């Protein structure tokens, strides 16, 4: 379809031929763009699905971040409490060690006291003898010179 040849044949047919040529070109463009438009629609659909997944994933990420913050706070509290308990345990161990040392020393004291009690019991039994002996000395020897 050459416009010069058509114009020579009929002046009225030339614009009609140009219109037909334009429609044929438009149809050809449509045929070439139709698969591209279908692919574009698929990509748009895929994009929407991916954006929805992204939104869900971001929501889940926010939940996980919130849970992590809570767990960090709990961990911090538990660590603090654990440290307090450790310090208390160390103090208790020091007190226990001191008490054990004192108990060891008191065990020696107990033995010494028991020996002293035995000695005092023995001396108490002899007190009556010594008092009789001293009374006899005072009565019979009181008049004598030294």
Coordinates of N, CA and C in Angstrom, one line a residue:
X1 N 0.8 -1.2 0.0 CA 0.0 0.0 0.0 C 0.9 1.2 0.0
X2 N 1.1 1.8 -1.2 CA 1.9 3.0 -1.3 C 0.9 4.1 -1.5
X3 N 1.1 5.2 -0.7 CA 0.1 6.3 -0.8 C 0.1 7.0 -2.2
X4 N 1.3 7.0 -2.9 CA 1.4 7.7 -4.2 C 0.6 7.0 -5.2
X5 N 0.7 5.6 -5.2 CA -0.1 4.8 -6.2 C -1.6 4.9 -5.9
X6 N -2.0 4.9 -4.7 CA -3.4 5.0 -4.4 C -4.0 6.4 -4.7
X7 N -3.2 7.4 -4.5 CA -3.6 8.8 -4.8 C -3.8 9.0 -6.3
X8 N -3.0 8.3 -7.1 CA -3.2 8.4 -8.5 C -4.4 7.7 -9.0
X9 N -4.8 6.6 -8.3 CA -5.9 5.9 -8.7 C -7.2 6.6 -8.2
X10 N -7.2 7.0 -6.9 CA -8.4 7.7 -6.4 C -8.0 8.6 -5.3
X11 N -8.4 9.9 -5.4 CA -8.0 10.9 -4.4 C -8.8 10.6 -3.1
X12 N -10.0 10.1 -3.2 CA -10.8 9.8 -2.0 C -10.3 8.5 -1.3
X13 N -9.7 7.6 -2.1 CA -9.3 6.3 -1.5 C -8.0 6.5 -0.7
X14 N -7.2 7.5 -1.0 CA -5.9 7.8 -0.3 C -6.1 7.9 1.2
X15 N -7.0 8.8 1.7 CA -7.1 8.9 3.1 C -7.7 7.6 3.7
X16 N -8.5 6.9 3.0 CA -9.1 5.6 3.5 C -8.0 4.6 3.5
X17 N -7.1 4.6 2.6 CA -5.9 3.7 2.6 C -5.0 4.0 3.8
X18 N -4.8 5.3 4.0 CA -4.0 5.7 5.2 C -4.6 5.2 6.5
X19 N -5.9 5.3 6.5 CA -6.6 4.9 7.8 C -6.5 3.4 8.0
X20 N -6.6 2.6 6.9 CA -6.5 1.2 6.9 C -5.1 0.8 7.3
X21 N -4.1 1.5 6.8 CA -2.7 1.3 7.1 C -2.4 1.5 8.6
X22 N -3.0 2.6 9.1 CA -2.8 3.0 10.5 C -3.5 1.9 11.4
X23 N -4.7 1.4 11.0 CA -5.3 0.4 11.8 C -4.5 -0.9 11.8
X24 N -3.9 -1.2 10.6 CA -3.1 -2.4 10.5 C -1.9 -2.3 11.4
X25 N -1.3 -1.1 11.4 CA -0.1 -0.9 12.3 C -0.5 -0.9 13.8
X26 N -1.7 -0.4 14.1 CA -2.2 -0.4 15.4 C -2.5 -1.8 15.9
X27 N -3.0 -2.7 15.0 CA -3.3 -4.1 15.3 C -2.0 -4.8 15.5
X28 N -1.0 -4.5 14.7 CA 0.3 -5.1 14.9 C 0.9 -4.7 16.3
X29 N 0.8 -3.4 16.6 CA 1.3 -3.0 17.9 C 0.5 -3.7 19.0
X30 N -0.8 -3.8 18.9 CA -1.6 -4.5 19.9 C -1.1 -6.0 20.1
X31 N -0.9 -6.6 18.9 CA -0.4 -8.0 19.0 C 0.9 -8.1 19.7
X32 N 1.8 -7.1 19.5 CA 3.1 -7.1 20.2 C 3.0 -6.8 21.7
X33 N 2.1 -5.9 22.0 CA 2.0 -5.4 23.4 C 1.1 -6.3 24.2
X34 N 0.2 -7.1 23.6 CA -0.7 -8.0 24.4 C 0.1 -8.9 25.3
X35 N 1.1 -9.7 24.9 CA 1.9 -10.5 25.8 C 2.6 -9.7 26.9
X36 N 3.0 -8.5 26.5 CA 3.7 -7.6 27.4 C 2.7 -7.2 28.5
X37 N 1.5 -6.8 28.1 CA 0.5 -6.4 29.0 C 0.0 -7.5 29.9
X38 N 0.0 -8.7 29.4 CA -0.4 -9.9 30.2 C 0.8 -10.1 31.3
X39 N 2.0 -10.0 30.8 CA 3.1 -10.2 31.7 C 3.1 -9.1 32.8
X40 N 2.8 -7.8 32.4 CA 2.7 -6.7 33.3 C 1.6 -7.0 34.3
X41 N 0.4 -7.6 33.9 CA -0.6 -7.9 34.9 C -0.2 -8.9 35.9
X42 N 0.6 -10.0 35.3 CA 1.1 -11.0 36.2 C 2.1 -10.4 37.2
X43 N 2.9 -9.5 36.7 CA 3.9 -8.9 37.6 C 3.3 -8.0 38.7
X44 N 2.2 -7.3 38.2 CA 1.5 -6.4 39.2 C 0.8 -7.3 40.3
X45 N 0.3 -8.4 39.9 CA -0.4 -9.4 40.8 C 0.7 -9.9 41.8
X46 N 1.8 -10.3 41.2 CA 2.9 -10.8 42.0 C 3.4 -9.7 42.9
X47 N 3.5 -8.5 42.5 CA 3.9 -7.4 43.3 C 3.0 -7.2 44.5
X48 N 1.7 -7.3 44.2 CA 0.7 -7.1 45.3 C 0.8 -8.2 46.3
X49 N 1.0 -9.5 45.8 CA 1.2 -10.6 46.7 C 2.4 -10.4 47.6
X50 N 3.5 -10.0 46.9 CA 4.8 -9.8 47.6 C 4.7 -8.7 48.6
X51 N 3.9 -7.6 48.3 CA 3.8 -6.5 49.2 C 2.9 -7.0 50.4
X52 N 1.9 -7.8 50.1 CA 1.1 -8.3 51.2 C 2.0 -9.2 52.2
X53 N 2.8 -10.1 51.5 CA 3.7 -10.9 52.3 C 4.7 -10.0 53.1
X54 N 5.2 -8.9 52.5 CA 6.1 -8.0 53.1 C 5.4 -7.4 54.3
X55 N 4.2 -7.0 54.2 CA 3.4 -6.4 55.3 C 3.2 -7.4 56.4
X56 N 2.9 -8.6 56.1 CA 2.8 -9.7 57.1 C 4.1 -9.9 57.8
X57 N 5.2 -10.0 57.0 CA 6.5 -10.2 57.6 C 6.9 -9.1 58.5
X58 N 6.6 -7.8 58.1 CA 7.0 -6.7 58.9 C 6.2 -6.7 60.2
X59 N 4.9 -7.1 60.1 CA 4.1 -7.3 61.4 C 4.7 -8.3 62.3
X60 N 5.1 -9.4 61.7 CA 5.7 -10.5 62.5 C 7.0 -10.0 63.1
X61 N 7.8 -9.3 62.3 CA 9.1 -8.8 62.7 C 8.9 -7.8 63.9
X62 N 7.8 -7.0 63.8 CA 7.5 -6.1 64.9 C 7.2 -6.9 66.2
X63 N 6.4 -7.9 66.0 CA 6.0 -8.8 67.2 C 7.3 -9.4 67.8
X64 N 8.2 -9.9 66.9 CA 9.4 -10.6 67.3 C 10.3 -9.5 68.0
X65 N 10.4 -8.3 67.5 CA 11.2 -7.3 68.1 C 10.6 -7.0 69.5
X66 N 9.3 -6.9 69.6 CA 8.7 -6.6 70.9 C 9.0 -7.7 71.9
X67 N 8.9 -8.9 71.4 CA 9.2 -10.1 72.3 C 10.6 -10.1 72.7
X68 N 11.5 -9.7 71.8 CA 12.9 -9.7 72.1 C 13.2 -8.6 73.2
X69 N 12.5 -7.5 73.0 CA 12.7 -6.4 74.0 C 12.2 -6.9 75.4
X70 N 11.1 -7.6 75.4 CA 10.5 -8.1 76.7 C 11.5 -9.1 77.3
X71 N 12.0 -10.0 76.4 CA 13.0 -11.0 76.9 C 14.3 -10.4 77.4
X72 N 14.7 -9.3 76.7 CA 15.9 -8.6 77.2 C 15.7 -8.0 78.6
X73 N 14.5 -7.4 78.7 CA 14.1 -6.8 80.0 C 14.1 -7.9 81.1
X74 N 13.4 -9.0 80.8 CA 13.3 -10.1 81.7 C 14.7 -10.6 82.0
X75 N 15.5 -10.8 81.0 CA 16.9 -11.3 81.2 C 17.7 -10.3 82.1
X76 N 17.5 -9.0 81.9 CA 18.2 -8.0 82.7 C 17.8 -8.1 84.1
X77 N 16.5 -8.3 84.3 CA 15.9 -8.4 85.7 C 16.4 -9.7 86.4
X78 N 16.4 -10.8 85.6 CA 16.9 -12.0 86.2 C 18.4 -12.0 86.5
X79 N 19.1 -11.4 85.6 CA 20.6 -11.2 85.8 C 20.8 -10.4 87.0
X80 N 20.1 -9.3 87.2 CA 20.2 -8.5 88.4 C 19.9 -9.3 89.6
X81 N 18.8 -10.0 89.6 CA 18.4 -10.8 90.7 C 19.5 -11.9 91.0
X82 N 20.0 -12.5 89.9 CA 21.0 -13.5 90.1 C 22.2 -12.9 90.7
X83 N 22.6 -11.7 90.3 CA 23.8 -11.1 90.9 C 23.6 -10.8 92.4
X84 N 22.4 -10.3 92.8 CA 22.0 -10.1 94.2 C 22.1 -11.4 95.0
X85 N 21.6 -12.5 94.4 CA 21.6 -13.8 95.1 C 23.1 -14.3 95.2
X86 N 23.9 -14.0 94.2 CA 25.3 -14.4 94.3 C 26.0 -13.7 95.4
X87 N 25.8 -12.4 95.4 CA 26.4 -11.6 96.5 C 25.9 -12.1 97.9
X88 N 24.6 -12.3 98.0 CA 24.1 -12.8 99.3 C 24.7 -14.2 99.6
X89 N 24.8 -15.0 98.6 CA 25.5 -16.3 98.8 C 26.9 -16.2 99.3
X90 N 27.6 -15.3 98.7 CA 29.0 -15.0 99.1 C 29.1 -14.6 100.6
X91 N 28.2 -13.7 100.9 CA 28.1 -13.2 102.3 C 27.8 -14.3 103.3
X92 N 26.8 -15.1 102.9 CA 26.4 -16.3 103.7 C 27.5 -17.3 103.9
X93 N 28.3 -17.5 102.8 CA 29.4 -18.4 102.9 C 30.5 -17.8 103.8
X94 N 30.7 -16.5 103.8 CA 31.7 -15.9 104.7 C 31.2 -16.0 106.1
X95 N 29.9 -15.8 106.4 CA 29.4 -15.9 107.7 C 29.5 -17.4 108.2
X96 N 29.2 -18.3 107.3 CA 29.3 -19.7 107.6 C 30.7 -20.1 107.9
X97 N 31.7 -19.6 107.2 CA 33.1 -19.9 107.4 C 33.5 -19.3 108.8
X98 N 33.1 -18.1 109.1 CA 33.4 -17.5 110.4 C 32.8 -18.3 111.5
X99 N 31.5 -18.8 111.3 CA 30.8 -19.6 112.3 C 31.6 -20.9 112.5
X100 N 32.0 -21.5 111.4 CA 32.7 -22.8 111.6 C 34.1 -22.6 112.3
X101 N 34.7 -21.5 112.0 CA 36.0 -21.2 112.7 C 35.7 -21.0 114.2
X102 N 34.7 -20.2 114.5 CA 34.3 -20.0 115.9 C 33.9 -21.3 116.6
X103 N 33.2 -22.1 115.9 CA 32.7 -23.4 116.4 C 34.0 -24.3 116.7
X104 N 34.9 -24.2 115.8 CA 36.2 -25.0 116.1 C 36.9 -24.5 117.3
X105 N 36.9 -23.2 117.5 CA 37.6 -22.6 118.7 C 36.8 -22.9 119.9
X106 N 35.5 -22.9 119.8 CA 34.6 -23.2 121.0 C 34.7 -24.7 121.3
X107 N 35.0 -25.5 120.4 CA 35.2 -27.0 120.7 C 36.4 -27.1 121.6
X108 N 37.4 -26.4 121.4 CA 38.6 -26.4 122.2 C 38.3 -25.8 123.6
X109 N 37.5 -24.8 123.6 CA 37.0 -24.2 124.9 C 36.2 -25.2 125.7
X110 N 35.3 -25.9 125.0 CA 34.5 -26.9 125.7 C 35.3 -27.9 126.4
X111 N 36.3 -28.4 125.7 CA 37.2 -29.4 126.3 C 37.9 -28.8 127.5
X112 N 38.4 -27.6 127.4 CA 39.1 -26.9 128.5 C 38.2 -26.7 129.7
X113 N 36.9 -26.3 129.4 CA 36.0 -26.1 130.5 C 35.6 -27.4 131.2
X114 N 35.5 -28.5 130.4 CA 35.2 -29.8 131.0 C 36.3 -30.2 131.9
X115 N 37.5 -29.9 131.5 CA 38.7 -30.3 132.4 C 38.6 -29.4 133.7
X116 N 38.3 -28.1 133.5 CA 38.2 -27.2 134.7 C 37.1 -27.7 135.6
X117 N 36.0 -28.1 135.0 CA 34.9 -28.6 135.9 C 35.3 -29.8 136.7
X118 N 36.0 -30.7 136.0 CA 36.5 -31.9 136.7 C 37.4 -31.5 137.9
X119 N 38.3 -30.6 137.6 CA 39.2 -30.1 138.6 C 38.5 -29.5 139.8
X120 N 37.5 -28.6 139.4 CA 36.7 -27.9 140.5 C 35.9 -28.9 141.3
X121 N 35.4 -30.0 140.6 CA 34.6 -31.0 141.3 C 35.5 -31.7 142.3
X122 N 36.7 -32.1 141.8 CA 37.7 -32.7 142.7 C 38.0 -31.8 143.9
X123 N 38.3 -30.6 143.6 CA 38.6 -29.6 144.7 C 37.4 -29.4 145.6
X124 N 36.2 -29.5 145.1 CA 35.0 -29.3 145.9 C 34.8 -30.5 146.9
X125 N 35.2 -31.7 146.4 CA 35.1 -32.8 147.2 C 36.2 -32.8 148.4
X126 N 37.3 -32.1 148.1 CA 38.4 -32.0 149.1 C 38.2 -30.8 150.0
X127 N 37.3 -29.9 149.7 CA 37.0 -28.7 150.5 C 36.6 -29.1 151.9
X128 N 35.8 -30.0 152.0 CA 35.4 -30.4 153.4 C 36.5 -31.0 154.2
X129 N 37.4 -31.7 153.6 CA 38.6 -32.3 154.2 C 39.5 -31.1 154.6
X130 N 39.8 -30.2 153.7 CA 40.6 -29.1 154.0 C 40.1 -28.1 155.1
X131 N 38.7 -28.0 155.1 CA 38.1 -27.1 156.1 C 38.2 -27.8 157.5
X132 N 38.1 -29.1 157.5 CA 38.2 -29.8 158.8 C 39.7 -29.7 159.3
X133 N 40.6 -29.9 158.3 CA 42.0 -29.8 158.7 C 42.4 -28.4 159.1
X134 N 41.9 -27.4 158.5 CA 42.2 -26.0 158.9 C 41.5 -25.7 160.2
X135 N 40.3 -26.2 160.5 CA 39.7 -26.0 161.8 C 40.5 -26.6 162.9
X136 N 41.0 -27.8 162.6 CA 41.8 -28.5 163.6 C 43.1 -27.7 163.9
X137 N 43.7 -27.2 162.9 CA 45.0 -26.4 163.1 C 44.6 -25.2 163.9
X138 N 43.5 -24.6 163.6 CA 43.2 -23.4 164.4 C 42.9 -23.7 165.8
X139 N 42.3 -24.8 166.1 CA 41.9 -25.1 167.4 C 43.2 -25.6 168.2
X140 N 44.0 -26.5 167.7 CA 45.1 -27.1 168.4 C 46.3 -26.4 168.3
X141 N 46.6 -25.7 167.2 CA 47.9 -25.1 167.0 C 47.8 -23.5 167.1
X142 N 46.6 -23.0 167.4 CA 46.5 -21.6 167.4 C 47.3 -20.9 168.5
X143 N 47.6 -21.6 169.6 CA 48.3 -21.0 170.6 C 49.8 -21.2 170.4
X144 N 50.3 -21.8 169.5 CA 51.7 -22.0 169.2 C 52.3 -20.9 168.4
X145 N 53.6 -20.6 168.5 CA 54.2 -19.7 167.7 C 54.6 -20.3 166.4
X146 N 54.8 -19.4 165.5 CA 55.1 -19.9 164.2 C 56.4 -20.6 164.2

